[in-house]
PDB file of C-alpha atoms in Angstrom:
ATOM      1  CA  UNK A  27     -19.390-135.930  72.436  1.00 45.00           C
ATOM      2  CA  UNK A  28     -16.529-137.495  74.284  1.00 48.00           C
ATOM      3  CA  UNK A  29     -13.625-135.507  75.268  1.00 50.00           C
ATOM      4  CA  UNK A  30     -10.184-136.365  74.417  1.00 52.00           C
ATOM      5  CA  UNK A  31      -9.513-138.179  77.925  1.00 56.00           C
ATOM      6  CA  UNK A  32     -12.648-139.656  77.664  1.00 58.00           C
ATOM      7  CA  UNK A  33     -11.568-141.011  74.222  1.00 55.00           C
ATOM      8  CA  UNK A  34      -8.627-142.298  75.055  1.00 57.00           C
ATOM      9  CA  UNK A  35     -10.232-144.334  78.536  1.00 57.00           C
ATOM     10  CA  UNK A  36     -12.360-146.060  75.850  1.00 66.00           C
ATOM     11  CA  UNK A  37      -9.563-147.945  74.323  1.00 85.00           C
ATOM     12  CA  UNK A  38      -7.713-148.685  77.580  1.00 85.00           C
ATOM     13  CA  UNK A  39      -6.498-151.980  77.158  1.00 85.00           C
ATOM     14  CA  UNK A  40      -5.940-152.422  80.594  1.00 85.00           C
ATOM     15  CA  UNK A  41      -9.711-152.375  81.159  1.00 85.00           C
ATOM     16  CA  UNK A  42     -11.398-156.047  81.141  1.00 83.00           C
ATOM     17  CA  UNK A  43     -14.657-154.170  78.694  1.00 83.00           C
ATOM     18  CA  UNK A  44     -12.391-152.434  76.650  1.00 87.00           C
ATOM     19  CA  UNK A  45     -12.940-153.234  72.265  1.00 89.00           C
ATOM     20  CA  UNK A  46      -8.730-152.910  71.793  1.00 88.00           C
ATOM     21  CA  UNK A  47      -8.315-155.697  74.673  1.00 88.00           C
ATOM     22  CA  UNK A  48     -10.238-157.463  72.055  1.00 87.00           C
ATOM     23  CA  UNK A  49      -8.198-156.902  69.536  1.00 89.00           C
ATOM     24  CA  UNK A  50      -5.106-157.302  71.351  1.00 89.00           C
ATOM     25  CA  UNK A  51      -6.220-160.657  72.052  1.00 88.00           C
ATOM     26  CA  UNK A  52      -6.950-161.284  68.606  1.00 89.00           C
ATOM     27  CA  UNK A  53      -3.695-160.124  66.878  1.00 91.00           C
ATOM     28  CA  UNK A  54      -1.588-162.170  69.936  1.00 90.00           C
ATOM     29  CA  UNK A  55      -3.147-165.348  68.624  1.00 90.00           C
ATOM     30  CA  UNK A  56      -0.163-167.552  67.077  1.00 90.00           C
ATOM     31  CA  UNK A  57      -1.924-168.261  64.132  1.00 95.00           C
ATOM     32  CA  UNK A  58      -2.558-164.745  63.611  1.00 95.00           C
ATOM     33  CA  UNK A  59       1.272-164.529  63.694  1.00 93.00           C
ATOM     34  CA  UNK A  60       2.091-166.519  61.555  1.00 94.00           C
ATOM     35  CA  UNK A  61      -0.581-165.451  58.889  1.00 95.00           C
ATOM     36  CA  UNK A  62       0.818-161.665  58.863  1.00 96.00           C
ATOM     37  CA  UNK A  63       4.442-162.813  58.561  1.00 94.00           C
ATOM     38  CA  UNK A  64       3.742-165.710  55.481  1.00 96.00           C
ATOM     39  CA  UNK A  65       1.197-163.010  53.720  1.00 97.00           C
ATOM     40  CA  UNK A  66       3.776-160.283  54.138  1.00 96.00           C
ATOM     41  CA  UNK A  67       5.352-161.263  50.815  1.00 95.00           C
ATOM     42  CA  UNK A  68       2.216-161.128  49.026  1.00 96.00           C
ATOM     43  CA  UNK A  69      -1.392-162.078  48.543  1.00 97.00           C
ATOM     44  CA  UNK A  70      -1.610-166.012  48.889  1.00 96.00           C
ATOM     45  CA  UNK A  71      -4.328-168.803  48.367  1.00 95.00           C
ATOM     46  CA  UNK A  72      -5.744-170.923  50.814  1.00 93.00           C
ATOM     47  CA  UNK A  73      -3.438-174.044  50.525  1.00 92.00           C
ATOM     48  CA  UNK A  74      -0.727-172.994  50.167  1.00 95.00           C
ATOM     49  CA  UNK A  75      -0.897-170.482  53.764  1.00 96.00           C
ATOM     50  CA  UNK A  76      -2.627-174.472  54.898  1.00 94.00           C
ATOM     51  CA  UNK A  77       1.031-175.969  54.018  1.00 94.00           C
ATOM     52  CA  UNK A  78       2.686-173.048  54.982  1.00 94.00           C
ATOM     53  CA  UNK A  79       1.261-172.822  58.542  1.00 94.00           C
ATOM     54  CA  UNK A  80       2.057-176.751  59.368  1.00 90.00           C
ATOM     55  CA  UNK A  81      -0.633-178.149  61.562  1.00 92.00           C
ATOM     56  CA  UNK A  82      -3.201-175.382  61.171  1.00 94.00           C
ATOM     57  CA  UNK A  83      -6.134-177.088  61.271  1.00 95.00           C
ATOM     58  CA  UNK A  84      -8.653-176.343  58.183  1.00 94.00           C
ATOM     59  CA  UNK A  85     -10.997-174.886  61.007  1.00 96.00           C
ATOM     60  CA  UNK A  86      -9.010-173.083  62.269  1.00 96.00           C
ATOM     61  CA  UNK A  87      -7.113-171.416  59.430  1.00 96.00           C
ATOM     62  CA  UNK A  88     -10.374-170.618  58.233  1.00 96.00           C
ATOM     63  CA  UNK A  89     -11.899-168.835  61.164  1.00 96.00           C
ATOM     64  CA  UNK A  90      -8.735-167.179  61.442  1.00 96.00           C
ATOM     65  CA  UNK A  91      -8.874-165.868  58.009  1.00 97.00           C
ATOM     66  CA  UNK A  92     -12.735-164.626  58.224  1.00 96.00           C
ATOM     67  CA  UNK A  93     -11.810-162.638  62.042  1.00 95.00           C
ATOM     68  CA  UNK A  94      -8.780-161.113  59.918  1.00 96.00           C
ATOM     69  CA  UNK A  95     -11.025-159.787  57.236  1.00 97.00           C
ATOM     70  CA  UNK A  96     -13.692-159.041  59.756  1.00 96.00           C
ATOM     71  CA  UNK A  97     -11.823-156.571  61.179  1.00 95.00           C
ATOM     72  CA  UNK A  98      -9.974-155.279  58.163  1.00 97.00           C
ATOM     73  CA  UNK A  99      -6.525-156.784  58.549  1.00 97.00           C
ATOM     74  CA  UNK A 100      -6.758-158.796  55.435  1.00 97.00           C
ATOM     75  CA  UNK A 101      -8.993-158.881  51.978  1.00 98.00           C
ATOM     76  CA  UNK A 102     -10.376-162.070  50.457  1.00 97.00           C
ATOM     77  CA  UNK A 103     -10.145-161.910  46.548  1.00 96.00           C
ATOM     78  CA  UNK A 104     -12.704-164.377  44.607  1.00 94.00           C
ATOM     79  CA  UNK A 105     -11.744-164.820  40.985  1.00 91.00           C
ATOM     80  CA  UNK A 106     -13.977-166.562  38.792  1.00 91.00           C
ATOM     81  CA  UNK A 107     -12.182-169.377  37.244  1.00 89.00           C
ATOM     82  CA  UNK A 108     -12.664-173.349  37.318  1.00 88.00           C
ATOM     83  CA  UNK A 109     -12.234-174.161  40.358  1.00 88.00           C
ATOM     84  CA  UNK A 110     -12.703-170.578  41.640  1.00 88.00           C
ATOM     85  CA  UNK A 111      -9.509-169.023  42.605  1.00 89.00           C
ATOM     86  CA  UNK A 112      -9.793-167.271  46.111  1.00 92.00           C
ATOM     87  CA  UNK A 113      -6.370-165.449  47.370  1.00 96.00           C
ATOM     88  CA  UNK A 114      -6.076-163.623  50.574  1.00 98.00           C
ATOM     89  CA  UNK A 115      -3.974-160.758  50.880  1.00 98.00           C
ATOM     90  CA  UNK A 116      -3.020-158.009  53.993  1.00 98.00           C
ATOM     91  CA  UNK A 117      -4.925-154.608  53.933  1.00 98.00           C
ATOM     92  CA  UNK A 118      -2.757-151.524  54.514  1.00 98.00           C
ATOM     93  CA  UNK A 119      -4.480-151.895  57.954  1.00 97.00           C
ATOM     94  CA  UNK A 120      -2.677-155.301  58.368  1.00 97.00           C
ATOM     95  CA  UNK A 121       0.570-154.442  56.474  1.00 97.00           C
ATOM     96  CA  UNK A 122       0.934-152.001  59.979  1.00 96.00           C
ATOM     97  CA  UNK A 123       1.159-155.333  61.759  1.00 96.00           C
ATOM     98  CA  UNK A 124       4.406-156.999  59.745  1.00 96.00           C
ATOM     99  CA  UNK A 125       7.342-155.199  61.513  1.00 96.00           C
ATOM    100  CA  UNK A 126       5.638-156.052  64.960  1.00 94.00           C
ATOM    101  CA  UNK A 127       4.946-159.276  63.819  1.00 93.00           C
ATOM    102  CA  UNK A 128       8.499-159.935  62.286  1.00 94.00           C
ATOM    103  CA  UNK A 129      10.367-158.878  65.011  1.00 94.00           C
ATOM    104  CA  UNK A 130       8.239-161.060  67.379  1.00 92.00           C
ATOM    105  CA  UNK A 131       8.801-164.068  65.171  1.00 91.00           C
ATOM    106  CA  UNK A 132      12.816-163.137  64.212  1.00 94.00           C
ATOM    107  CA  UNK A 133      12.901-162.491  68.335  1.00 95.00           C
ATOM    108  CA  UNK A 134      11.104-166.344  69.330  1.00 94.00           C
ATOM    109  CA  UNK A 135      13.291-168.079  66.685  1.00 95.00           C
ATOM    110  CA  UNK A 136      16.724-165.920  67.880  1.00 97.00           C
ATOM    111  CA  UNK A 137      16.160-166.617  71.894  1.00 96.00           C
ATOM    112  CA  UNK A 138      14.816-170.224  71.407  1.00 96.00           C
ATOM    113  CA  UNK A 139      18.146-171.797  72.483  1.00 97.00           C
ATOM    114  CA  UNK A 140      17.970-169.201  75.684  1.00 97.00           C
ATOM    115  CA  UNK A 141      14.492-170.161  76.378  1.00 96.00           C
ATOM    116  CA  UNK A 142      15.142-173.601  76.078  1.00 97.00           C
ATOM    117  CA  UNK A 143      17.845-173.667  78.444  1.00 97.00           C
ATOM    118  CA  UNK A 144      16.097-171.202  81.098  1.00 97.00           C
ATOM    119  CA  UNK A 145      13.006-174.525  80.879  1.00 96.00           C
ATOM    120  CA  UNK A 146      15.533-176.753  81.808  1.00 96.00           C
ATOM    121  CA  UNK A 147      17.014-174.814  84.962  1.00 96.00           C
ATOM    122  CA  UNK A 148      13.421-174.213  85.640  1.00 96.00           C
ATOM    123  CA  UNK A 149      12.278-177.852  85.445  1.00 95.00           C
ATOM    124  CA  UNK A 150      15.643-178.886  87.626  1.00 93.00           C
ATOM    125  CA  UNK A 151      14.849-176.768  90.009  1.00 93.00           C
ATOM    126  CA  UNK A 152      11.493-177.021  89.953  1.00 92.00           C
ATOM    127  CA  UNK A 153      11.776-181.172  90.705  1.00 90.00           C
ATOM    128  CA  UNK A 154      14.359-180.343  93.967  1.00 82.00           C
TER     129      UNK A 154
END
Protein backbone atom coordinates (compact mmCIF):
# COMPACT_ATOMS: atom_id res chain seq x y z
CA UNK A 1 0.00 0.00 0.00
CA UNK A 2 1.31 3.37 -0.97
CA UNK A 3 1.59 6.05 1.50
CA UNK A 4 0.11 9.36 1.10
CA UNK A 5 3.50 10.97 -0.31
CA UNK A 6 3.94 8.13 -2.25
CA UNK A 7 0.42 8.74 -3.70
CA UNK A 8 0.71 11.95 -4.46
CA UNK A 9 4.53 11.39 -6.43
CA UNK A 10 2.42 9.10 -8.67
CA UNK A 11 0.45 11.82 -10.23
CA UNK A 12 3.30 14.35 -10.42
CA UNK A 13 2.80 15.98 -13.52
CA UNK A 14 6.08 17.25 -13.60
CA UNK A 15 7.38 13.70 -14.08
CA UNK A 16 7.88 12.65 -17.95
CA UNK A 17 6.05 8.73 -16.78
CA UNK A 18 3.51 10.25 -14.89
CA UNK A 19 -0.63 9.01 -16.11
CA UNK A 20 -1.95 12.95 -15.20
CA UNK A 21 0.91 14.35 -17.65
CA UNK A 22 -1.18 12.27 -19.89
CA UNK A 23 -4.08 13.68 -19.23
CA UNK A 24 -2.90 17.08 -19.02
CA UNK A 25 -1.83 16.68 -22.44
CA UNK A 26 -5.03 15.42 -23.43
CA UNK A 27 -7.43 18.05 -21.94
CA UNK A 28 -4.76 21.01 -23.40
CA UNK A 29 -5.58 19.76 -26.87
CA UNK A 30 -7.58 22.71 -28.72
CA UNK A 31 -10.08 20.56 -29.91
CA UNK A 32 -10.63 19.28 -26.58
CA UNK A 33 -11.33 22.97 -25.79
CA UNK A 34 -13.49 23.68 -27.80
CA UNK A 35 -15.61 20.41 -27.36
CA UNK A 36 -16.10 21.15 -23.42
CA UNK A 37 -17.07 24.78 -24.03
CA UNK A 38 -19.80 23.99 -27.24
CA UNK A 39 -21.14 20.75 -25.09
CA UNK A 40 -21.38 22.89 -21.99
CA UNK A 41 -24.90 23.94 -22.98
CA UNK A 42 -26.03 20.54 -23.46
CA UNK A 43 -25.74 17.11 -24.97
CA UNK A 44 -25.16 17.60 -28.85
CA UNK A 45 -25.00 15.32 -32.05
CA UNK A 46 -22.22 14.76 -34.16
CA UNK A 47 -22.81 17.44 -36.91
CA UNK A 48 -23.76 19.83 -35.50
CA UNK A 49 -20.32 19.94 -32.77
CA UNK A 50 -18.68 19.13 -36.87
CA UNK A 51 -20.20 22.74 -37.87
CA UNK A 52 -19.73 24.06 -34.67
CA UNK A 53 -15.97 23.32 -34.38
CA UNK A 54 -15.13 24.88 -38.06
CA UNK A 55 -12.38 22.92 -39.67
CA UNK A 56 -12.38 19.91 -37.36
CA UNK A 57 -11.61 17.37 -39.47
CA UNK A 58 -14.16 14.22 -39.35
CA UNK A 59 -11.00 12.25 -38.04
CA UNK A 60 -10.25 14.13 -35.87
CA UNK A 61 -13.49 15.15 -34.17
CA UNK A 62 -14.04 11.64 -33.96
CA UNK A 63 -10.96 10.43 -32.20
CA UNK A 64 -11.40 13.28 -30.08
CA UNK A 65 -14.79 12.28 -29.08
CA UNK A 66 -13.87 8.38 -28.41
CA UNK A 67 -10.41 9.68 -26.01
CA UNK A 68 -13.17 11.96 -24.23
CA UNK A 69 -15.41 9.06 -23.46
CA UNK A 70 -12.44 6.84 -22.93
CA UNK A 71 -11.54 8.52 -20.10
CA UNK A 72 -14.93 9.53 -18.79
CA UNK A 73 -15.17 13.19 -19.73
CA UNK A 74 -18.07 12.69 -21.99
CA UNK A 75 -21.00 9.88 -22.68
CA UNK A 76 -22.06 8.77 -26.15
CA UNK A 77 -25.94 8.22 -26.27
CA UNK A 78 -27.21 5.78 -29.24
CA UNK A 79 -30.92 6.09 -29.81
CA UNK A 80 -32.54 3.79 -32.04
CA UNK A 81 -34.28 5.69 -34.67
CA UNK A 82 -33.92 5.88 -38.65
CA UNK A 83 -30.99 7.00 -39.14
CA UNK A 84 -29.81 6.21 -35.58
CA UNK A 85 -29.58 9.24 -33.50
CA UNK A 86 -26.18 9.35 -31.54
CA UNK A 87 -25.72 12.61 -29.13
CA UNK A 88 -22.73 13.21 -27.03
CA UNK A 89 -22.99 14.84 -23.87
CA UNK A 90 -20.27 15.91 -20.77
CA UNK A 91 -20.11 13.50 -17.71
CA UNK A 92 -20.13 15.21 -14.30
CA UNK A 93 -16.40 14.26 -14.65
CA UNK A 94 -16.19 16.64 -17.71
CA UNK A 95 -18.73 19.28 -16.53
CA UNK A 96 -15.50 19.91 -13.79
CA UNK A 97 -13.64 21.00 -16.90
CA UNK A 98 -16.18 24.03 -18.21
CA UNK A 99 -15.13 26.92 -15.86
CA UNK A 100 -11.37 26.07 -16.69
CA UNK A 101 -12.19 25.70 -20.06
CA UNK A 102 -14.38 28.95 -20.30
CA UNK A 103 -12.13 31.11 -18.76
CA UNK A 104 -9.29 29.86 -21.04
CA UNK A 105 -11.42 30.47 -24.10
CA UNK A 106 -13.20 34.02 -22.66
CA UNK A 107 -9.22 34.78 -21.68
CA UNK A 108 -7.70 33.86 -25.67
CA UNK A 109 -10.64 35.75 -27.26
CA UNK A 110 -10.27 38.95 -24.53
CA UNK A 111 -6.19 39.29 -24.98
CA UNK A 112 -6.22 38.47 -28.78
CA UNK A 113 -5.76 42.16 -29.74
CA UNK A 114 -2.72 42.18 -26.96
CA UNK A 115 -1.30 39.10 -28.37
CA UNK A 116 -1.56 40.23 -31.69
CA UNK A 117 0.22 43.31 -31.16
CA UNK A 118 3.05 41.72 -28.78
CA UNK A 119 3.61 39.22 -32.54
CA UNK A 120 4.12 42.21 -34.28
CA UNK A 121 6.82 43.93 -31.90
CA UNK A 122 8.17 40.48 -31.79
CA UNK A 123 8.39 39.93 -35.57
CA UNK A 124 9.90 43.77 -35.91
CA UNK A 125 12.28 43.11 -33.75
CA UNK A 126 12.91 39.89 -34.51
CA UNK A 127 13.79 40.98 -38.50
CA UNK A 128 16.43 43.97 -37.04
Amino acid sequence: MATRPDARAAYDAYLAECPARQLLDRITNKWVSLLVNALSTGPQRYSDLSRRLASVSQKMLTQTLRNLERDGLIKRTVTPSVPVRVDYALTPLGEGLIPVMHAIKNWAEENMDEVLAARNRYDIDAAD
